[in-house]
Amino acid sequence: MDRNVRTADDVLALMDGLFAPEADRWTTGGASWWDAFYADRSKPVPFFADKPDENLDAYLRQGWIAPGRALELGCGPGRNALHLASLGFDVDAVDLSPAALAWARERAEKAGVGSIRFHLGDTFALTAAGAPLAGPYDLIYDSGCFHHLPPHRRISYLALLERCLAPGGHFALTCFAAGEGGMGSELPDSELYLTGGLHGGLAYTDDELRHVFSGLTETTETEGMEEVELRRMNDEAPESPLFGEPFLWTALFRKAAGQG
């Protein structure tokens, strides 16, 4: 007999187990997959290049976000964390992969950037109430983490944003885009549980993203989050100093100043 479900966290853990072990990209159990992915740094993977996302650069140049305390979810080799730190942000950067963080630390040391704290582990555990990274943060940035979550873990993700983002703070996201020129699986949520996999990551339409974050985007003077921008990422040439691939969405939301 196995009758251990008693809390919402127990339900989420049970649903995690509905996926095959090799599908795991979001818990510490997925660290070995990511380590293997980052093992060969010479692979022609666009985001291995040491340059920041073009949308992040645009937010900063346009004055939509300003230096403050930042949390990056799934930082990989640290390209966006380094960019933020170089512009005066105080950065906490999280990843599951020791190999990715080793690479990120090497880049930070080479660049002489000291205002980044790299953290190894499960993002949800590290940002839980009372945990070291519980916030509040002026910016939460996610470049490619969200689309590797199974549907039920969107609940955990939304709770993280509610808990860790400061009033008046910004949440920025890049993720796989569905439709023409997009990338990622477009299978319905229910079929993902039937197949036991995430098929390399989940694609979203713009309306689906707005629906997922609808609880965070109620527009009143005292609560919710405002959608600042949601668009396809610009296509940056290989010689550009910025990273950009049009198969991704970019989104920026601002939490109302009165929302705690």
Backbone as JSON, one array per atom type, in Angstrom:
{
  "sequence": "MDRNVRTADDVLALMDGLFAPEADRWTTGGASWWDAFYADRSKPVPFFADKPDENLDAYLRQGWIAPGRALELGCGPGRNALHLASLGFDVDAVDLSPAALAWARERAEKAGVGSIRFHLGDTFALTAAGAPLAGPYDLIYDSGCFHHLPPHRRISYLALLERCLAPGGHFALTCFAAGEGGMGSELPDSELYLTGGLHGGLAYTDDELRHVFSGLTETTETEGMEEVELRRMNDEAPESPLFGEPFLWTALFRKAAGQG",
  "N": [[0.84, -1.2, 0.0], [0.44, 2.24, -0.74], [-0.26, 5.09, 0.35], [0.28, 7.97, 0.53], [-0.36, 10.57, -0.09], [-1.14, 13.68, 1.06], [-0.95, 16.41, 1.08], [-0.87, 19.4, -1.01], [1.69, 19.6, -2.07], [2.44, 16.93, -1.99], [0.79, 15.91, -3.98], [1.83, 17.22, -6.24], [4.4, 16.11, -6.3], [3.72, 13.44, -6.74], [2.66, 13.65, -9.31], [4.93, 14.46, -10.68], [6.21, 12.02, -10.8], [4.86, 10.68, -12.79], [6.11, 11.0, -15.14], [8.63, 9.7, -17.31], [11.89, 8.84, -16.09], [13.98, 9.85, -17.75], [12.82, 12.06, -18.86], [13.03, 14.12, -17.13], [13.84, 17.39, -16.53], [13.74, 19.31, -14.68], [14.04, 18.87, -11.93], [16.45, 18.06, -9.31], [17.13, 15.53, -10.07], [17.39, 15.69, -12.79], [19.84, 16.75, -13.27], [22.09, 15.33, -14.24], [21.49, 14.92, -16.92], [21.61, 17.55, -17.92], [24.3, 18.1, -17.33], [25.6, 16.39, -19.12], [24.73, 17.57, -21.45], [26.06, 20.04, -21.4], [28.66, 19.25, -21.48], [30.34, 19.2, -23.77], [31.64, 21.98, -24.78], [32.11, 23.05, -27.23], [30.09, 22.52, -28.96], [27.74, 23.44, -31.56], [25.69, 25.17, -30.31], [23.38, 27.7, -30.13], [22.91, 29.31, -27.78], [25.14, 28.85, -26.26], [26.99, 30.74, -26.75], [28.77, 33.53, -25.44], [26.97, 35.85, -24.8], [24.37, 38.24, -24.14], [20.73, 37.91, -23.99], [18.82, 39.45, -26.56], [16.44, 40.75, -25.95], [16.65, 41.26, -23.21], [18.76, 43.08, -23.22], [17.44, 45.12, -24.62], [15.37, 45.84, -22.83], [16.87, 47.04, -20.83], [18.22, 49.14, -22.17], [16.05, 50.66, -22.99], [15.14, 51.57, -20.62], [13.23, 50.22, -19.17], [13.71, 48.41, -17.17], [15.77, 48.62, -14.25], [18.95, 48.72, -12.53], [19.16, 46.55, -9.69], [18.19, 44.15, -7.27], [18.53, 40.91, -8.52], [17.24, 37.78, -9.72], [18.13, 34.95, -11.47], [16.66, 32.29, -13.15], [17.57, 29.06, -13.94], [20.25, 29.51, -15.07], [22.28, 28.5, -16.71], [25.32, 28.68, -18.56], [25.75, 31.26, -17.66], [25.51, 33.65, -19.16], [23.52, 35.73, -19.24], [23.34, 36.43, -16.54], [25.91, 37.45, -16.08], [25.82, 39.7, -17.73], [23.84, 41.25, -16.49], [25.06, 41.67, -13.97], [27.29, 43.13, -14.77], [26.18, 45.54, -15.3], [25.45, 46.56, -12.92], [23.6, 45.17, -11.36], [22.74, 43.21, -8.49], [23.2, 39.92, -8.28], [21.62, 36.76, -8.0], [22.02, 33.56, -9.2], [20.68, 30.6, -10.46], [21.02, 27.11, -11.06], [20.55, 23.68, -12.13], [22.69, 22.19, -12.93], [25.94, 21.15, -12.26], [28.01, 21.29, -14.16], [27.24, 23.38, -15.87], [27.27, 25.54, -14.08], [29.96, 25.57, -13.34], [31.14, 26.41, -15.7], [29.91, 28.93, -15.9], [30.98, 30.21, -13.63], [33.69, 30.29, -14.37], [33.54, 32.05, -16.53], [32.65, 34.36, -15.19], [34.83, 34.87, -13.5], [36.83, 35.34, -15.39], [35.83, 37.63, -16.56], [35.96, 39.35, -14.48], [33.83, 39.83, -12.81], [32.21, 40.2, -9.85], [29.81, 40.34, -8.49], [27.93, 38.28, -8.47], [26.17, 35.54, -7.24], [26.34, 32.19, -7.52], [24.17, 29.43, -7.48], [23.66, 26.07, -6.81], [21.14, 23.74, -7.48], [17.66, 22.82, -6.87], [15.36, 25.02, -8.11], [12.8, 25.59, -7.02], [13.01, 24.65, -4.4], [15.12, 26.21, -3.43], [14.01, 28.72, -3.43], [11.91, 28.63, -1.7], [9.62, 29.59, 0.96], [11.33, 31.25, 3.49], [13.74, 30.21, 2.63], [17.14, 30.59, 1.27], [16.92, 32.13, -1.12], [14.5, 33.48, -1.2], [13.75, 36.04, -1.73], [12.82, 39.58, -1.35], [12.95, 40.2, -4.94], [13.96, 42.56, -7.41], [14.03, 42.0, -10.06], [13.14, 39.1, -11.8], [14.46, 36.74, -13.85], [14.11, 34.6, -16.62], [15.41, 32.57, -18.92], [14.63, 30.22, -20.79], [13.96, 28.23, -18.91], [11.3, 27.87, -17.97], [9.86, 26.57, -20.07], [10.62, 23.96, -19.85], [9.21, 22.82, -17.84], [6.79, 20.51, -16.52], [3.18, 20.49, -17.0], [1.8, 20.62, -14.43], [3.66, 21.8, -12.77], [3.58, 24.46, -13.32], [2.04, 25.61, -11.43], [3.71, 25.64, -9.17], [5.6, 27.38, -10.17], [4.23, 29.82, -10.57], [3.62, 30.35, -7.92], [6.19, 30.79, -6.95], [6.82, 33.22, -8.25], [4.9, 34.93, -7.12], [5.74, 34.9, -4.49], [8.46, 35.71, -4.47], [8.95, 37.99, -6.01], [9.41, 41.45, -5.83], [7.16, 44.13, -4.89], [6.38, 46.28, -7.56], [8.41, 45.21, -9.0], [9.98, 43.41, -11.8], [9.24, 40.7, -14.02], [10.74, 38.68, -16.36], [10.76, 36.74, -19.34], [11.84, 34.16, -21.56], [10.73, 31.78, -23.89], [9.84, 28.7, -25.64], [8.12, 29.15, -28.71], [4.95, 28.46, -30.06], [3.5, 27.51, -33.25], [3.98, 28.92, -36.59], [7.34, 28.87, -37.52], [8.13, 28.42, -34.96], [9.17, 26.51, -32.04], [9.43, 23.45, -30.21], [7.26, 21.21, -28.3], [3.87, 20.87, -29.2], [1.88, 19.36, -28.18], [-1.21, 18.68, -26.44], [-1.7, 19.39, -22.93], [-2.76, 17.15, -21.51], [-1.97, 14.94, -23.05], [0.74, 14.83, -22.65], [1.06, 13.62, -20.18], [0.1, 11.13, -20.8], [2.01, 10.19, -22.55], [4.27, 10.36, -21.04], [6.41, 12.11, -21.24], [8.18, 15.21, -22.05], [9.03, 15.93, -24.48], [11.27, 17.42, -25.32], [10.68, 20.01, -24.57], [8.14, 22.51, -23.99], [5.99, 24.19, -26.23], [4.42, 27.39, -26.53], [1.56, 29.44, -27.28], [1.05, 33.0, -27.71], [-1.36, 33.75, -26.51], [-1.75, 31.57, -24.8], [0.35, 31.92, -22.99], [-0.46, 34.32, -21.83], [-2.75, 33.39, -20.6], [-1.74, 31.49, -18.76], [-0.35, 33.2, -17.04], [-2.38, 34.76, -16.16], [-3.44, 35.17, -13.61], [-1.56, 36.76, -12.58], [-1.7, 39.06, -13.97], [-3.78, 40.81, -13.58], [-5.13, 43.97, -13.93], [-5.09, 46.42, -11.83], [-4.86, 49.23, -9.61], [-3.63, 48.36, -7.33], [-2.98, 45.68, -7.31], [-1.85, 42.64, -8.93], [-0.17, 42.08, -12.15], [1.33, 43.95, -14.74], [1.35, 43.59, -18.22], [4.1, 44.37, -19.98], [5.44, 43.93, -22.38], [5.1, 41.54, -25.0], [6.43, 39.49, -27.3], [7.83, 38.01, -30.33], [11.19, 36.89, -30.17], [13.89, 38.79, -31.49], [15.69, 38.02, -34.5], [18.93, 37.45, -34.32], [22.01, 37.95, -35.92], [24.84, 35.66, -36.3], [27.23, 37.08, -35.84], [26.44, 39.13, -34.25], [26.51, 40.99, -31.15], [24.61, 40.15, -29.44], [22.25, 37.64, -28.3], [19.71, 36.07, -30.15], [16.84, 34.39, -31.21], [14.21, 33.64, -33.39], [12.38, 31.63, -32.83], [11.54, 31.8, -30.29], [9.5, 33.16, -27.66], [9.51, 36.39, -26.12], [8.9, 37.99, -23.06], [7.78, 40.55, -20.86], [6.8, 41.47, -17.67], [5.34, 43.59, -15.18], [5.11, 43.86, -11.73], [2.52, 45.13, -9.73], [3.0, 48.07, -7.79], [1.78, 48.17, -5.33], [1.36, 45.56, -4.56], [1.98, 43.0, -2.36]],
  "CA": [[0.0, 0.0, 0.0], [1.16, 3.51, -0.81], [-1.28, 6.12, 0.5], [1.06, 9.02, 1.16], [-0.77, 11.9, -0.53], [-1.86, 14.38, 2.11], [-0.85, 17.84, 0.84], [-0.71, 19.79, -2.41], [3.06, 19.23, -2.47], [2.44, 15.49, -2.24], [0.17, 15.72, -5.3], [2.79, 17.65, -7.26], [5.46, 15.09, -6.35], [3.13, 12.27, -7.37], [2.55, 13.92, -10.75], [6.3, 14.39, -11.21], [6.54, 10.62, -11.03], [4.16, 10.16, -13.97], [6.99, 11.15, -16.3], [9.79, 8.81, -17.33], [13.06, 9.52, -15.5], [14.77, 10.57, -18.73], [12.12, 13.29, -19.22], [13.23, 15.11, -16.06], [14.75, 18.51, -16.76], [13.35, 20.38, -13.75], [14.42, 18.57, -10.55], [17.86, 17.69, -9.2], [17.31, 14.28, -10.8], [17.72, 15.99, -14.17], [21.15, 17.4, -13.36], [23.03, 14.57, -15.06], [21.17, 15.2, -18.33], [22.16, 18.86, -18.26], [25.76, 17.99, -17.31], [26.0, 15.8, -20.4], [24.45, 18.57, -22.49], [27.07, 21.09, -21.36], [30.01, 18.66, -21.42], [31.11, 19.62, -24.94], [31.38, 23.41, -24.94], [32.32, 23.46, -28.62], [28.91, 22.21, -29.76], [27.14, 24.63, -32.17], [24.43, 25.53, -29.65], [23.38, 29.17, -30.17], [22.99, 30.0, -26.49], [26.45, 28.65, -25.62], [27.78, 31.95, -26.97], [28.83, 34.39, -24.26], [26.33, 37.13, -25.09], [23.06, 38.25, -23.5], [19.52, 37.94, -24.81], [18.58, 40.77, -27.13], [15.32, 41.4, -25.26], [17.16, 41.78, -21.94], [19.49, 44.3, -23.58], [16.47, 46.15, -25.0], [14.7, 46.33, -21.62], [17.79, 47.92, -20.11], [18.46, 50.35, -22.96], [14.82, 51.46, -23.02], [14.83, 52.05, -19.28], [12.09, 49.52, -18.59], [14.21, 47.85, -15.93], [16.93, 49.35, -13.74], [19.71, 47.89, -11.6], [18.6, 46.23, -8.39], [18.46, 42.76, -6.9], [18.01, 40.06, -9.59], [17.31, 36.32, -9.63], [17.99, 34.26, -12.75], [16.24, 30.9, -13.04], [18.17, 28.28, -15.01], [21.2, 30.47, -15.66], [23.2, 27.87, -17.64], [26.71, 29.15, -18.47], [25.84, 32.54, -17.0], [25.66, 34.81, -20.05], [22.64, 36.82, -18.84], [23.72, 36.84, -15.19], [27.09, 38.3, -16.22], [25.4, 40.98, -18.31], [23.16, 42.02, -15.44], [26.05, 42.07, -12.97], [28.18, 44.15, -15.34], [25.44, 46.79, -15.34], [25.17, 47.02, -11.58], [22.66, 44.34, -10.62], [23.2, 42.23, -7.5], [22.59, 38.77, -8.95], [21.61, 35.36, -7.61], [21.78, 32.76, -10.4], [20.41, 29.22, -10.06], [20.95, 26.07, -12.09], [20.64, 22.3, -11.65], [23.85, 21.5, -13.5], [27.29, 21.55, -11.84], [28.83, 21.63, -15.33], [26.86, 24.72, -16.32], [27.73, 26.54, -13.11], [31.42, 25.65, -13.43], [31.4, 27.25, -16.87], [29.49, 30.28, -15.55], [31.97, 30.78, -12.7], [34.89, 30.58, -15.15], [33.27, 33.27, -17.29], [32.59, 35.48, -14.26], [36.19, 35.14, -13.06], [37.55, 35.93, -16.52], [35.31, 38.99, -16.79], [36.17, 40.15, -13.29], [32.53, 40.18, -12.25], [32.14, 39.57, -8.54], [28.53, 40.55, -7.83], [27.02, 37.17, -8.79], [26.23, 34.34, -6.4], [25.8, 31.05, -8.25], [23.57, 28.47, -6.56], [23.36, 24.77, -7.4], [20.03, 23.03, -6.87], [16.27, 22.92, -7.33], [14.89, 26.4, -7.98], [11.65, 25.7, -6.13], [13.48, 24.47, -3.03], [15.98, 27.33, -3.04], [13.21, 29.95, -3.3], [10.78, 28.4, -0.8], [9.51, 30.55, 2.06], [12.39, 31.08, 4.48], [14.96, 29.71, 2.0], [18.1, 31.67, 0.99], [16.6, 32.95, -2.28], [13.06, 33.78, -1.16], [13.52, 37.4, -2.18], [12.24, 39.96, -2.64], [13.83, 40.58, -6.05], [13.46, 43.59, -8.32], [13.92, 41.36, -11.38], [13.29, 37.65, -11.95], [14.7, 36.52, -15.28], [14.08, 33.19, -17.01], [15.68, 32.37, -20.34], [14.63, 28.82, -21.19], [13.65, 27.3, -17.82], [9.85, 27.64, -17.87], [9.31, 25.64, -21.07], [11.0, 22.59, -19.49], [8.38, 22.37, -16.72], [5.54, 19.84, -16.85], [2.05, 21.39, -16.74], [1.44, 20.83, -13.03], [4.66, 22.62, -12.1], [3.27, 25.88, -13.49], [1.51, 26.05, -10.13], [4.88, 25.96, -8.36], [6.27, 28.53, -10.78], [3.44, 31.0, -10.24], [3.8, 30.6, -6.48], [7.53, 31.38, -6.82], [6.74, 34.63, -8.65], [4.12, 35.65, -6.11], [6.5, 34.92, -3.24], [9.82, 36.23, -4.55], [9.08, 39.24, -6.76], [9.08, 42.62, -5.02], [6.2, 45.08, -5.46], [7.02, 47.14, -8.53], [9.47, 44.48, -9.7], [9.71, 42.89, -13.15], [9.47, 39.31, -14.38], [11.02, 38.58, -17.79], [10.73, 35.33, -19.75], [11.9, 33.69, -22.94], [10.33, 30.37, -23.95], [9.51, 28.21, -26.97], [6.9, 29.67, -29.32], [4.18, 27.57, -30.94], [3.09, 28.08, -34.52], [4.93, 29.04, -37.68], [8.67, 29.31, -37.14], [8.36, 28.19, -33.54], [9.93, 25.33, -31.65], [8.92, 22.8, -29.01], [6.1, 20.35, -28.43], [2.56, 21.5, -29.15], [0.9, 18.4, -27.68], [-2.01, 19.15, -25.31], [-1.19, 19.01, -21.62], [-3.19, 15.81, -21.11], [-1.21, 13.93, -23.78], [2.09, 14.74, -22.08], [1.01, 12.63, -19.11], [-0.11, 9.82, -21.42], [3.26, 9.76, -23.19], [5.31, 10.32, -20.01], [7.56, 12.92, -21.63], [7.97, 16.61, -22.4], [9.38, 16.02, -25.9], [12.27, 18.46, -25.54], [10.24, 21.32, -24.1], [6.78, 22.84, -24.39], [5.75, 25.43, -26.97], [3.25, 28.15, -26.1], [1.12, 30.6, -28.05], [1.02, 34.2, -26.88], [-2.56, 33.7, -25.68], [-1.55, 30.59, -23.73], [1.18, 32.55, -21.96], [-1.3, 35.28, -21.1], [-3.66, 32.61, -19.76], [-0.96, 30.94, -17.65], [0.0, 34.27, -16.11], [-3.55, 35.64, -16.0], [-3.58, 35.52, -12.21], [-0.54, 37.76, -12.26], [-1.81, 40.19, -14.87], [-4.96, 41.63, -13.32], [-4.65, 45.34, -13.95], [-5.68, 47.4, -10.92], [-3.81, 50.07, -9.07], [-3.01, 47.81, -6.12], [-2.65, 44.26, -7.37], [-1.63, 42.05, -10.24], [1.02, 42.44, -12.92], [1.07, 44.57, -16.03], [2.13, 43.11, -19.36], [4.82, 45.47, -20.6], [5.7, 43.54, -23.76], [5.16, 40.12, -25.33], [6.72, 39.45, -28.74], [8.86, 37.06, -30.74], [12.56, 37.37, -30.05], [14.52, 39.19, -32.75], [16.65, 37.09, -35.08], [20.24, 38.09, -34.32], [23.03, 37.27, -36.74], [25.9, 35.06, -35.48], [28.25, 38.06, -35.47], [25.86, 40.13, -33.35], [26.92, 40.85, -29.74], [23.43, 39.74, -28.69], [21.61, 36.39, -28.68], [18.32, 36.19, -30.53], [16.31, 33.36, -32.1], [12.79, 33.96, -33.54], [11.49, 30.55, -32.4], [11.26, 32.04, -28.88], [8.8, 34.34, -27.17], [10.05, 37.18, -25.02], [7.81, 38.67, -22.35], [8.15, 41.34, -19.68], [5.67, 41.85, -16.83], [5.68, 44.41, -14.01], [4.22, 43.66, -10.58], [2.01, 46.39, -9.22], [3.78, 48.55, -6.66], [1.08, 47.95, -4.07], [1.12, 44.15, -4.31], [3.02, 42.37, -1.55]],
  "C": [[0.88, 1.25, 0.0], [0.13, 4.62, -0.82], [-0.67, 7.32, 1.2], [0.63, 10.43, 0.78], [-1.64, 12.55, 0.54], [-1.9, 15.88, 1.87], [-0.75, 18.12, -0.66], [0.69, 19.45, -2.91], [3.17, 17.74, -2.75], [1.84, 15.19, -3.62], [1.14, 16.1, -6.4], [3.91, 16.62, -7.41], [4.96, 13.82, -7.02], [3.06, 12.46, -8.88], [3.93, 13.99, -11.41], [6.64, 12.97, -11.62], [5.82, 9.99, -12.2], [5.01, 10.26, -15.23], [8.16, 10.18, -16.18], [11.0, 9.55, -16.79], [13.86, 10.33, -16.51], [14.09, 11.86, -19.22], [12.43, 14.44, -18.27], [14.28, 16.14, -16.45], [14.57, 19.58, -15.68], [13.66, 20.09, -12.29], [15.91, 18.23, -10.51], [18.16, 16.36, -9.89], [17.67, 14.48, -12.26], [19.09, 16.59, -14.36], [22.11, 16.67, -14.28], [22.77, 14.77, -16.54], [21.78, 16.52, -18.76], [23.69, 18.84, -18.25], [26.27, 17.42, -18.63], [25.8, 16.79, -21.54], [25.55, 19.62, -22.56], [28.51, 20.55, -21.42], [30.9, 19.11, -22.57], [30.79, 21.08, -25.23], [31.55, 23.89, -26.37], [31.12, 23.16, -29.51], [28.3, 23.5, -30.33], [25.75, 24.93, -31.6], [24.38, 27.05, -29.55], [23.57, 29.83, -28.82], [24.22, 29.61, -25.67], [27.32, 29.91, -25.77], [27.68, 32.87, -25.77], [28.29, 35.78, -24.61], [24.89, 37.1, -24.58], [21.91, 38.23, -24.5], [19.26, 39.36, -25.31], [17.44, 41.49, -26.43], [15.76, 41.98, -23.92], [17.94, 43.07, -22.19], [18.52, 45.43, -23.9], [15.76, 46.72, -23.77], [15.57, 47.34, -20.88], [18.02, 49.22, -20.87], [17.25, 51.26, -22.97], [14.41, 51.97, -21.65], [13.64, 51.38, -18.64], [12.46, 48.81, -17.3], [15.48, 48.59, -15.54], [17.67, 48.46, -12.75], [19.07, 47.76, -10.22], [19.0, 44.8, -8.05], [17.77, 41.84, -7.92], [18.21, 38.59, -9.27], [17.15, 35.76, -11.03], [17.71, 32.79, -12.51], [16.82, 30.12, -14.22], [19.21, 29.08, -15.77], [22.14, 29.84, -16.67], [24.61, 28.39, -17.46], [26.85, 30.61, -18.04], [25.84, 33.78, -17.86], [24.77, 35.99, -19.64], [22.95, 37.33, -17.44], [24.93, 37.77, -15.24], [26.72, 39.67, -16.77], [24.72, 41.85, -17.26], [24.15, 42.53, -14.41], [26.94, 43.19, -13.49], [27.52, 45.52, -15.37], [24.96, 47.23, -13.96], [24.13, 46.25, -10.8], [23.39, 43.48, -9.6], [22.48, 40.93, -7.82], [22.74, 37.48, -8.16], [21.23, 34.56, -8.85], [21.73, 31.29, -10.01], [20.46, 28.28, -11.26], [21.09, 24.7, -11.43], [21.98, 21.66, -11.95], [25.17, 22.01, -12.93], [28.17, 21.96, -13.02], [28.52, 23.02, -15.83], [27.39, 25.78, -15.39], [29.25, 26.66, -13.1], [31.82, 26.55, -14.58], [31.05, 28.71, -16.55], [30.5, 30.95, -14.61], [33.27, 31.13, -13.42], [34.71, 31.88, -15.93], [33.27, 34.5, -16.37], [33.99, 35.88, -13.79], [36.99, 35.82, -14.16], [37.12, 37.37, -16.76], [35.52, 39.91, -15.6], [34.88, 40.62, -12.66], [32.35, 39.45, -10.93], [30.79, 39.65, -7.87], [27.49, 39.51, -8.24], [27.26, 36.06, -7.78], [25.56, 33.22, -7.17], [25.36, 29.99, -7.26], [23.21, 27.19, -7.32], [22.16, 24.15, -6.7], [18.7, 23.31, -7.52], [15.77, 24.33, -7.06], [13.75, 26.52, -6.99], [12.05, 25.53, -4.67], [14.28, 25.68, -2.56], [15.21, 28.63, -2.84], [11.99, 29.77, -2.4], [10.77, 29.43, 0.32], [10.57, 30.24, 3.11], [13.7, 30.57, 3.93], [15.87, 30.87, 1.61], [17.69, 32.61, -0.13], [15.12, 33.31, -2.34], [12.74, 35.22, -1.55], [13.35, 38.39, -1.04], [13.29, 40.4, -3.66], [13.15, 41.64, -6.91], [13.27, 43.04, -9.73], [14.06, 39.86, -11.2], [13.37, 37.38, -13.44], [14.79, 35.02, -15.56], [14.27, 33.1, -18.52], [15.79, 30.88, -20.63], [14.39, 27.81, -20.09], [12.18, 26.89, -17.84], [9.36, 26.57, -18.84], [9.76, 24.2, -20.84], [10.21, 22.07, -18.29], [7.18, 21.59, -17.21], [4.36, 20.72, -16.43], [1.76, 21.65, -15.27], [2.44, 21.7, -12.28], [4.52, 24.12, -12.42], [2.71, 26.45, -12.2], [2.66, 26.46, -9.22], [5.56, 27.22, -8.86], [5.54, 29.83, -10.45], [3.58, 31.37, -8.77], [5.17, 31.23, -6.22], [7.48, 32.87, -7.15], [6.01, 35.46, -7.6], [4.96, 35.89, -4.85], [7.77, 35.77, -3.34], [9.96, 37.58, -5.25], [8.59, 40.42, -5.92], [7.97, 43.43, -5.68], [6.92, 46.08, -6.37], [8.12, 46.47, -9.33], [9.03, 43.93, -11.03], [10.04, 41.4, -13.23], [9.63, 39.25, -15.89], [11.25, 37.12, -18.16], [11.06, 35.2, -21.22], [11.54, 32.21, -22.92], [9.96, 30.01, -25.38], [8.16, 28.75, -27.44], [6.25, 28.61, -30.2], [3.89, 28.29, -32.26], [4.23, 28.19, -35.51], [6.27, 29.59, -37.19], [9.01, 29.09, -35.69], [9.13, 26.91, -33.3], [9.32, 24.75, -30.39], [7.66, 22.0, -29.28], [4.8, 21.14, -28.3], [1.47, 20.51, -28.73], [0.08, 19.01, -26.55], [-1.44, 18.65, -23.99], [-1.52, 17.57, -21.26], [-2.35, 14.73, -21.79], [0.22, 13.79, -23.25], [2.13, 13.7, -20.97], [0.8, 11.23, -19.66], [1.18, 9.29, -22.03], [4.42, 9.69, -22.19], [6.55, 11.12, -20.36], [7.17, 14.34, -21.95], [8.47, 16.93, -23.8], [10.3, 17.21, -26.19], [11.89, 19.84, -25.06], [8.91, 21.7, -24.71], [6.71, 24.17, -25.11], [4.45, 26.07, -26.49], [2.86, 29.16, -27.17], [1.15, 31.82, -27.14], [-0.21, 34.21, -25.97], [-2.44, 32.69, -24.55], [-0.68, 31.17, -22.62], [0.37, 33.55, -21.15], [-2.25, 34.54, -20.17], [-2.92, 32.05, -18.54], [-0.69, 32.0, -16.59], [-1.16, 35.21, -15.83], [-3.75, 36.05, -14.55], [-2.59, 36.58, -11.76], [-0.72, 39.04, -13.07], [-3.14, 40.92, -14.73], [-4.51, 43.07, -13.18], [-5.51, 46.22, -13.06], [-4.53, 48.21, -10.35], [-3.05, 49.39, -7.94], [-2.64, 46.35, -6.23], [-2.42, 43.82, -8.8], [-0.35, 42.52, -10.89], [0.6, 42.97, -14.27], [1.94, 43.92, -17.09], [2.79, 44.32, -20.03], [5.05, 45.17, -22.08], [5.65, 42.03, -23.88], [5.3, 40.03, -26.85], [7.68, 38.3, -29.04], [10.24, 37.71, -30.56], [13.1, 37.73, -31.42], [15.53, 38.13, -33.2], [17.99, 37.81, -35.19], [21.23, 37.27, -35.13], [24.13, 36.71, -35.84], [26.96, 36.06, -35.03], [27.73, 39.15, -34.53], [26.38, 39.92, -31.92], [25.78, 40.38, -28.84], [22.91, 38.4, -29.19], [20.17, 36.66, -29.05], [17.91, 35.13, -31.52], [14.78, 33.55, -32.18], [11.84, 32.83, -33.17], [11.12, 30.69, -30.92], [10.34, 33.24, -28.7], [9.69, 35.09, -26.2], [8.89, 37.92, -24.37], [8.38, 39.41, -21.15], [6.87, 41.77, -18.98], [6.18, 42.68, -15.65], [4.64, 44.19, -12.91], [3.79, 45.01, -10.03], [2.75, 46.78, -7.94], [3.1, 48.28, -5.33], [0.88, 46.5, -3.71], [2.27, 43.55, -3.53], [3.15, 40.91, -1.83]]
}
